[in-house]
Amino acid sequence: MAMTGAGGWPMTVFLTPDRRPFFAGTYFPKTSGYGRPGFVDLLKAVHDAWATRRGDLDEQADQLTEAVRARSAVEPAADGVAVAVGPGILRRTAEALMGAYDREWGGFGRAPKFPMTSNVELLLRVFSHDHDERLLEAVVTTLDAMASGGIYDHVGGGFARYSVDAFWMVPHFEKMLYDNALIPRAYLHAWQVTDEERYRQVVEETIEYVRRDLGGPDGSLFSAEDADSEGEEGRFYVWRPEEIRAAGADAAIEWYGVTAAGNFEGANILHRPVRGDLLRPPAVEQARRALFEARARRVRPGLDDKVVTEWNAMFTATMAEAGAALDRDDWVKAAAGAAEFLLDRLRRDDGRWLRAWHPAASARHLAYAADYAHLVDAFTRLAEATGEARWIGEARAAADGLLALFWDDEEGGVFTAGHDAEALLVRTKDVYDGATPSANSVTALALARLGALTGHRPYADASQGVLRLLHTYLERQPTAVTVALATVDLVVTGPTEIVVGGDRPDLVRAVQRRYLPTAVLAWGEAYASPLWEGRDRPAAYVCRDFVCGLPADSVDDLIEQIGSGTSPGR
């Protein structure tokens, strides 16, 4: 970026022996042609320059190093301005997203289209405050178009990485764990708001895809499946009419828009031509199962079987939240199993977390801030789903490690790598929300929620410290930090702390099923927190800043205290 104004990959960077970059570029073909230098020729030129013009390269390395440092700087705001980023910024960001929203096909921007579910989540948050039907319409259109299109695997569940076109038809067939952790959250929250069963179906099929095809036998979750099989992209997923008939799945032909000409290199990417009509009649469901069995006999795409802490924690949080909301105890237990795997294989005896594990090699790379932040979130969501106090203890341990290893005492926020990591050219901070949320965005939200549950003030203070760091981005580029805006919403609105004492599963379930984006839930086993003081009665308590209202003995009383404004759909 500093050299040419553009980035991308695969990237080649040439470094001095002391690791200062002096030349970089993106994608060099083997041999020169079409106005692009070939990599072999480039190597010869670099060798010649290094031998004959070393001083010039050293000077260029100094200039490039300073340029990288300048580009990596994040200017924080003064103390006290975090709360000054008020509720108006949520509305402004929602309107900016609506300006980029594709009213015909959903999503934001032009092709290629990525799911960008953080945008959908932001619109749902704003809708929960003002009930602007335009925002909900954008959410529904986007989610319906994605789940009806070819980016969704109608046979086996799960979403591909992105669509190469504007209408979600032709995907890049690669499936990533992190996408299939984030996307079902948006569908879950849409279900909570709208009560539409088609969204529940997408959540169920996506989670089951991950458990079935990316799940290891020990609770771990693998990273991805390739786009290619047998040397062809998408071969595993596409169908010709004769293949469908041979599988005895004739009912699938019309339902999934299959034609003799096809829609992808002479074959058919299955899609639902009637957008949003996803609940399959019995005959179509039987046909889908027949296709699944037939497809299972094909050569599968390659499997990336490394286990990444961040992505596993991401999916653990989703599975715990969805399991609680949809009364799927098996998901909650599976989420706890995934967390147990992480604790067993990816945390050293001294408490230091590691980044990744592979069956053929032990974990050895130090975890990053994003790993820690998602662990805090996962353990907190597990506590809310299970009522087990041990998960709050694990969340606090991860949060304490996050602040001890990554916190910037001078300017706030978290560095990407820990204080104990290898010293790099620049110690950067991850601030932009992209395919996955930034480490600082997740840190802000996870610490704010944990602070609301435990009453531990340093967590809430650190959360606002991240917002001060991101203040300029929140004011000027809020669509680039939409996940951080969830914390702004929590801080400005104020968290609703809900405590359920005693054995009242009806009250717990009533909270878990509702869309309450600024609420936290404590129930089951008590732990150190002001929320649990004097909460022995089998009732629910709705609190703000640890000051609670009268106990609610019935679901109706509880819902009235929570307020209908936070859950339009129920």
Coordinates of N, CA, C and O in Angstrom, one line a residue, residues 41-54 57:
D41 N 12.9 -12.4 -13.6 CA 13.6 -11.2 -13.9 C 13.7 -10.3 -12.7 O 14.7 -9.6 -12.5
L42 N 12.7 -10.3 -11.9 CA 12.7 -9.4 -10.7 C 13.8 -9.9 -9.7 O 14.5 -9.0 -9.2
L43 N 13.9 -11.1 -9.5 CA 15.0 -11.6 -8.7 C 16.4 -11.2 -9.1 O 17.2 -10.8 -8.3
K44 N 16.6 -11.3 -10.4 CA 17.9 -10.9 -11.0 C 18.1 -9.4 -10.8 O 19.2 -8.9 -10.4
A45 N 17.0 -8.6 -10.9 CA 17.1 -7.1 -10.8 C 17.4 -6.8 -9.3 O 18.3 -5.9 -9.0
V46 N 16.7 -7.5 -8.4 CA 17.0 -7.2 -7.0 C 18.4 -7.6 -6.6 O 19.1 -6.9 -5.8
H47 N 18.9 -8.8 -7.1 CA 20.2 -9.2 -6.8 C 21.2 -8.2 -7.3 O 22.2 -7.9 -6.6
D48 N 21.0 -7.7 -8.5 CA 21.9 -6.7 -9.1 C 21.9 -5.4 -8.2 O 23.0 -4.8 -7.9
A49 N 20.8 -4.9 -7.9 CA 20.7 -3.7 -7.1 C 21.3 -3.9 -5.7 O 22.0 -3.0 -5.2
W50 N 21.1 -5.1 -5.1 CA 21.7 -5.4 -3.8 C 23.2 -5.4 -3.9 O 23.9 -4.9 -2.9
A51 N 23.8 -5.8 -5.0 CA 25.2 -5.9 -5.2 C 25.9 -4.6 -5.5 O 27.0 -4.3 -5.1
T52 N 25.1 -3.7 -6.2 CA 25.7 -2.5 -6.8 C 25.2 -1.2 -6.2 O 25.9 -0.2 -6.3
R53 N 24.0 -1.3 -5.6 CA 23.4 0.0 -5.1 C 22.8 -0.2 -3.7 O 21.7 0.2 -3.4
R54 N 23.6 -0.8 -2.9 CA 23.1 -1.2 -1.5 C 22.7 0.1 -0.7 O 21.7 0.1 0.0
L57 N 19.2 1.1 -1.6 CA 18.1 0.2 -1.0 C 18.0 0.4 0.5 O 16.9 0.4 1.0

